[in-house]
XYZ file of C-alpha atoms in Angstrom:
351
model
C 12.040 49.475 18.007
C 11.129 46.949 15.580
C 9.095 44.112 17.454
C 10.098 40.232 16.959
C 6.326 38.571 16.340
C 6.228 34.919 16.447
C 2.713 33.467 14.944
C 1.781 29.705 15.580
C 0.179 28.565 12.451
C 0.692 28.572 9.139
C -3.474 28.678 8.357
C -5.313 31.384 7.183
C -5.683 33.650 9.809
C -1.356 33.471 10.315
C -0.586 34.331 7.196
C -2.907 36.887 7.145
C -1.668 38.098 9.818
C 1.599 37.612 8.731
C 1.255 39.154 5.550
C -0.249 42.306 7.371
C 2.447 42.469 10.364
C 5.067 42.447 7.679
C 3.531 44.939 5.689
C 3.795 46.928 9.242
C 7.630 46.535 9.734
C 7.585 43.785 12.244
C 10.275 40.739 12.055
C 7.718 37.802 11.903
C 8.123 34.156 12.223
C 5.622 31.809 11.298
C 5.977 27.845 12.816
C 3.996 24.698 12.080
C 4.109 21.452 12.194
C 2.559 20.869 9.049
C 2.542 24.075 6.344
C 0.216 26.555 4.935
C -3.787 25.166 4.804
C -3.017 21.448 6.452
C -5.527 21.557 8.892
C -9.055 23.163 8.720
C -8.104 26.460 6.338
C -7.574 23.254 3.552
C -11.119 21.949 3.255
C -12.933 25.097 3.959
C -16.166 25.640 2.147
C -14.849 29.333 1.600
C -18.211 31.007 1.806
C -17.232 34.907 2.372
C -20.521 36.448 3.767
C -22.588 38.240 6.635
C -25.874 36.745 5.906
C -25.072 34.461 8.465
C -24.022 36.137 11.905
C -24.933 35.288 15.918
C -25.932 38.913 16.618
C -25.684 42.768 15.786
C -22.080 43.467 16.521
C -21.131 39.705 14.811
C -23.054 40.734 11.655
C -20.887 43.885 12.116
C -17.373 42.058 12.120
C -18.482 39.916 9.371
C -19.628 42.729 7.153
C -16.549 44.497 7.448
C -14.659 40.954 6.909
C -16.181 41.760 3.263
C -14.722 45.101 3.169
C -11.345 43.906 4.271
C -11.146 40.937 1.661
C -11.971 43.102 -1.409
C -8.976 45.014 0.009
C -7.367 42.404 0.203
C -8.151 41.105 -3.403
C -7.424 44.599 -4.552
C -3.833 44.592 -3.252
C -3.899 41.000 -4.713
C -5.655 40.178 -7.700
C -5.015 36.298 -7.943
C -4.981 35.594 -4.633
C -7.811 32.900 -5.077
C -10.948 35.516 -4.748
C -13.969 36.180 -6.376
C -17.350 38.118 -5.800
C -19.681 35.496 -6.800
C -22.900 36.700 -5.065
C -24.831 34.493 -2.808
C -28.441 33.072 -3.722
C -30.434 32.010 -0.623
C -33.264 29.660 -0.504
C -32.973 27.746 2.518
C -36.397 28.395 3.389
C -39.190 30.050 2.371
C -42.201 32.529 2.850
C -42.532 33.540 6.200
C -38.979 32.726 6.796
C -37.822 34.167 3.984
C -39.514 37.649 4.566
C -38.115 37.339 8.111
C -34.421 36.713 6.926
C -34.872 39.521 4.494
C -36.417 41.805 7.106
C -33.920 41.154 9.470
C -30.804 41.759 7.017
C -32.348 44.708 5.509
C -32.575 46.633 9.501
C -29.123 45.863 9.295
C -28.307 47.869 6.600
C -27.415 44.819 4.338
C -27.278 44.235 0.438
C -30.552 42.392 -0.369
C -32.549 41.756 -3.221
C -35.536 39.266 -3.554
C -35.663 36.989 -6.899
C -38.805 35.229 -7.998
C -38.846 31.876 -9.933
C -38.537 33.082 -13.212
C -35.566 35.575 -12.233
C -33.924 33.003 -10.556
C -34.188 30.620 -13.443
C -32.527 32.836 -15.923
C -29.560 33.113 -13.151
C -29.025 29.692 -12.513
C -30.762 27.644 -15.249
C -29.413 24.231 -14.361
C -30.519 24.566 -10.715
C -33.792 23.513 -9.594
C -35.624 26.856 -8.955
C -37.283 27.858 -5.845
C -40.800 29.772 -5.674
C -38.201 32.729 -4.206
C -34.496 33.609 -3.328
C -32.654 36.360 -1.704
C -29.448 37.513 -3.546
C -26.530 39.116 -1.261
C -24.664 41.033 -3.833
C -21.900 41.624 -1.737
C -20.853 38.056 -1.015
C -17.842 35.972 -2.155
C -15.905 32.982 -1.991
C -12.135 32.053 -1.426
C -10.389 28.908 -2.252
C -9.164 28.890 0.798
C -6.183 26.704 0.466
C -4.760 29.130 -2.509
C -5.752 32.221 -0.375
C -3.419 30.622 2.475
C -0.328 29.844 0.092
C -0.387 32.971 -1.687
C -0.461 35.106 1.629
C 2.373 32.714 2.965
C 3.897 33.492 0.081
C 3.781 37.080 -0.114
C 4.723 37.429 3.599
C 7.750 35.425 2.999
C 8.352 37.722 0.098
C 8.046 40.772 2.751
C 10.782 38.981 5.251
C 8.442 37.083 7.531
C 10.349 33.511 8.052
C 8.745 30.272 8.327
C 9.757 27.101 10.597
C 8.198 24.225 9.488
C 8.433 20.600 10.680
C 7.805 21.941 14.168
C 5.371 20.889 16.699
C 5.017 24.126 19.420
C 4.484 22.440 23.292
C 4.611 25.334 25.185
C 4.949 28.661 26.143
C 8.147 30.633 27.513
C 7.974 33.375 30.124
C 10.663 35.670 31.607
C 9.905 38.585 33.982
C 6.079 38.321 33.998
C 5.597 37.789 30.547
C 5.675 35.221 27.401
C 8.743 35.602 25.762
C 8.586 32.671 22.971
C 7.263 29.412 22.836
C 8.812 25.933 23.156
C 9.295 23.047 20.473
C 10.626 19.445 20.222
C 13.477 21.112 18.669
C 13.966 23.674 20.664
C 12.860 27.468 21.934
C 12.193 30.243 20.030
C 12.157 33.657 21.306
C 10.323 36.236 20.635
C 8.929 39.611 21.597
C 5.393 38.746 21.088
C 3.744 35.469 20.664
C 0.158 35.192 18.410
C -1.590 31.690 18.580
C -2.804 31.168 15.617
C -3.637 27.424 15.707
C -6.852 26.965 15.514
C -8.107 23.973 17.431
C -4.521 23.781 18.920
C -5.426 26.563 21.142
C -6.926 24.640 23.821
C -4.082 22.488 24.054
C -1.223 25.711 23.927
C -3.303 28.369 26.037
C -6.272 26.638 27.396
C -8.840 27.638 25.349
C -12.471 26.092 25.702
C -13.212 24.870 22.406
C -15.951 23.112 21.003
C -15.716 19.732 19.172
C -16.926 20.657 15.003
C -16.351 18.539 12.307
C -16.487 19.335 9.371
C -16.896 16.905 6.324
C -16.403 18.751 2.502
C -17.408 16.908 -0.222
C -16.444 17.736 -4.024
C -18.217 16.043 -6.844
C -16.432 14.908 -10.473
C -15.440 17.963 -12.658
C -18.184 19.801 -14.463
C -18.274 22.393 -16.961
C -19.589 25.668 -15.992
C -22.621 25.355 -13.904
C -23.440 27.182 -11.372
C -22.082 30.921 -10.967
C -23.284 32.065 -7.398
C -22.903 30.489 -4.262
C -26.082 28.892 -3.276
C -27.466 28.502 0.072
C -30.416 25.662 -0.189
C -32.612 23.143 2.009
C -30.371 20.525 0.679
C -27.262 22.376 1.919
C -24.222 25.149 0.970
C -23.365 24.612 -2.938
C -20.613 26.250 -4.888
C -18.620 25.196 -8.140
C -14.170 25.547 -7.750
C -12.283 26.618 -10.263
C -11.688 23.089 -10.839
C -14.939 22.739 -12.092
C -16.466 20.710 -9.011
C -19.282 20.862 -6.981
C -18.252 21.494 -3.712
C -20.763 21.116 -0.643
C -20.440 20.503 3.121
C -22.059 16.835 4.193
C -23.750 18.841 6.865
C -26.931 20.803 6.079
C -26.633 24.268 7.624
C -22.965 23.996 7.885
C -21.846 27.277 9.398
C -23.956 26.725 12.205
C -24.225 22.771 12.518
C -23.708 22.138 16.074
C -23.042 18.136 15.519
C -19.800 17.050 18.053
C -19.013 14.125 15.807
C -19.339 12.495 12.572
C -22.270 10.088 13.147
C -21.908 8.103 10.098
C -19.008 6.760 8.004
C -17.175 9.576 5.967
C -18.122 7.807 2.459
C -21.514 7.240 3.822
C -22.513 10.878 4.471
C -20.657 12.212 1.071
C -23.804 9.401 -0.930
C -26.331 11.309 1.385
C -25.043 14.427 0.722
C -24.892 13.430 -2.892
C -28.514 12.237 -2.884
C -29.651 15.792 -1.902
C -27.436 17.680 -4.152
C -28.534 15.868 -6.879
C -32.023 17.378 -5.673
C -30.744 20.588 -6.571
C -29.490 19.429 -9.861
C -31.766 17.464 -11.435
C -30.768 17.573 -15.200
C -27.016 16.765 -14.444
C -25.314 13.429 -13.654
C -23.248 13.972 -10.292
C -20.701 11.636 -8.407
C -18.442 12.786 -5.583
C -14.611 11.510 -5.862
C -13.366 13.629 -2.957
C -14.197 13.926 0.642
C -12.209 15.437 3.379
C -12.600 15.777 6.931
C -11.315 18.978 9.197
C -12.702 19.834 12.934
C -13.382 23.343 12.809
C -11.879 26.035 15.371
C -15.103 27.092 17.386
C -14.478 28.514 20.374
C -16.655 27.546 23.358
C -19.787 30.238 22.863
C -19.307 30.306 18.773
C -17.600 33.308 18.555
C -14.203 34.786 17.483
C -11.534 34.885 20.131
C -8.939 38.088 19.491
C -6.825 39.714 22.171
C -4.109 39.415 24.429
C -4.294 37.057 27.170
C -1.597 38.169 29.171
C 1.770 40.372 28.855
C 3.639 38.586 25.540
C 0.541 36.211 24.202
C -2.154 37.493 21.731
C -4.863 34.769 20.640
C -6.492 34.957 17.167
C -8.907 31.933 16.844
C -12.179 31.541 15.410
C -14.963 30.235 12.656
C -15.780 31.161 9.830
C -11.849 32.124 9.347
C -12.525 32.679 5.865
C -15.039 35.343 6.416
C -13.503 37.269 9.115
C -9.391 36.538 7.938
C -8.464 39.686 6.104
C -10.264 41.740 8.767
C -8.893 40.019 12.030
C -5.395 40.851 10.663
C -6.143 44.332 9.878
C -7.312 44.611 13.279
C -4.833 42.604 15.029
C -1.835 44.200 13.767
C -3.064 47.552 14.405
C -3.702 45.996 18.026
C -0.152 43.979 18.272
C 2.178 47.462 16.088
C 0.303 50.130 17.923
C -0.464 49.022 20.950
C -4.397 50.659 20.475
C -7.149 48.792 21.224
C -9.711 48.237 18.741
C -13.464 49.184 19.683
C -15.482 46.660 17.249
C -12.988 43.422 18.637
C -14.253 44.318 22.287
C -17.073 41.804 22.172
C -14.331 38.967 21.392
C -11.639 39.397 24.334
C -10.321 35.903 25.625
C -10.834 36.975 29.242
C -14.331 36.210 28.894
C -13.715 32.965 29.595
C -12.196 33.428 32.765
């Protein structure tokens, strides 16, 4: 019987989703109140990597989050993908060897640059004495990844209400049945929440308070062809041509629970220390944007049903582990099977 899957939010991680649950037959409806990449999928920094990972089974999911994006990208060529590489330098020597050490036991691409090496990589970059390269990195433009998998799961028969703010949950006979709008219910056989910070609100989800700041500088010609990871912060250059970098140094795992300074404020700091990485070129920022990141309470991913009806899909980085958690998740949501490697990330762990 073909199953009626309703997905709140229109982010990355539902259209993913929806893209993939399409793919697998299912009649899927996607509603938001906004549209594809409003909220925190729009400004991502788009980083697609397992350099950076809480533990061994984390590193795990994230590393075969790469896997499922070049999939992805091979199924769909310009859907706003590409397999920059990542050069790290956020610290050095002993750190350094101990970040290499540690990736390396986990079976992970990694190759050390010196100065010179470095230099003829990234000449307009101010080079450090040495630099890890993770081969098997990328970056999305996130907010073109989210419209084009929108798109395509449209283009597969998913359906999209827009306009629509979701309040609640239905239930009939010991289970969720649909979910509740100002305008209206909408049934369904299965209900994914998909909405990011909006979880806590819709299921109760313990969520953290992360915002995040991007910052993009005035358009450049080509310079700079990896993503860099640096003292000064995360650097990488859009299609656009901009530099784009987080305000906060460290910012996958910057733990701040609110902006301290003024938006325009921290984009000159952050402009200061970028500048520090390029110190031939002549930089301004003209955008900043702000987005509070979905972090659930401990930092990790949150995938799994909740109760007869209601799955949950929410988590950072959603870029990294998108193509992945929907892979999973349908499988999960189509087959019915539980899958081993999302054990870790069950919501009843908060209960």
């Amino acid at each position: 019987m073909t199953q009626r899957i309703l997905i709140v939010g229109a982010g990355l991680i539902g259209a993913t989703l929806a893209y993939r649950l399409a793919q697998g037959g299912a009649v899927v409806t996607i509603v938001d109140r906004a549209g594809p990449a409003a909220g925190a999928s729009g400004t991502s920094f788009g980083w697609i990597n397992a350099s950076f990972y809480a533990d061994a089974d984390h590193h795990r999911l994230r590393f075969a989050g790469i896997a499922a994006h070049r999939r992805l990208h091979a199924e769909m060529p310009d859907c706003g993908i590409t397999w920059q590489q990542c050069l790290w330098f956020e610290e050095q020597r002993d750190a350094l060897d101990r970040m290499a050490k540690a990736l390396m036991e986990l079976n992970y691409p990694v190759e050390r640059l010196d100065k010179a090496h470095f230099s003829e990589l990234e000449p307009h970059v101010a080079a450090p004495d040495a630099a890890l390269c993770f081969a098997s990195e990328g970056v999305a433009d996130a907010t073109a990844l989210n419209r084009n998998l929108f798109d395509a799961a449209l283009g597969l028969g998913a359906r999209a209400v827009m306009g629509v703010t979701v309040s609640g949950l239905m239930r009939k006979d010991g289970r969720v049945c649909g979910v509740l709008t100002d305008q209206g219910e909408l049934a369904a056989d299965q209900v994914v929440i998909a909405a990011g910070t909006g979880a806590a609100s819709l299921v109760g989800l313990p969520m953290l308070s992360r915002p995040g700041l991007l910052m993009k500088t005035n358009v450049l010609p080509p310079v700079l062809a990896h993503v860099l990871v640096t003292p000064e912060g995360e650097i990488k250059q859009d299609s656009a041509g901009r530099l784009v970098m987080p305000t906060a140094i460290g910012h996958q795992g910057d733990a701040t629970p609110q902006l301290n300074q003024a938006p325009d404020v921290l984009a000159d700091a952050a402009l200061a220390r970028l500048q520090n990485v390029f110190p031939d070129l002549v930089l301004r920022w003209d955008q900043v944007a702000l987005a509070y990141r979905p972090v659930p309470q401990d930092g990790l991913p949150v995938v799994g049903a909740m109760e007869a009806g209601l799955y949950v899909t929410v988590m950072h980085s959603g870029v990294t582990l998108a193509a992945i958690t929907a892979e999973f998740a349908a499988q999960e949501l189509l087959c019915g099977a539980l899958v081993q490697e999302l054990e870790p990330y069950r919501p009843h762990r908060f209960c």
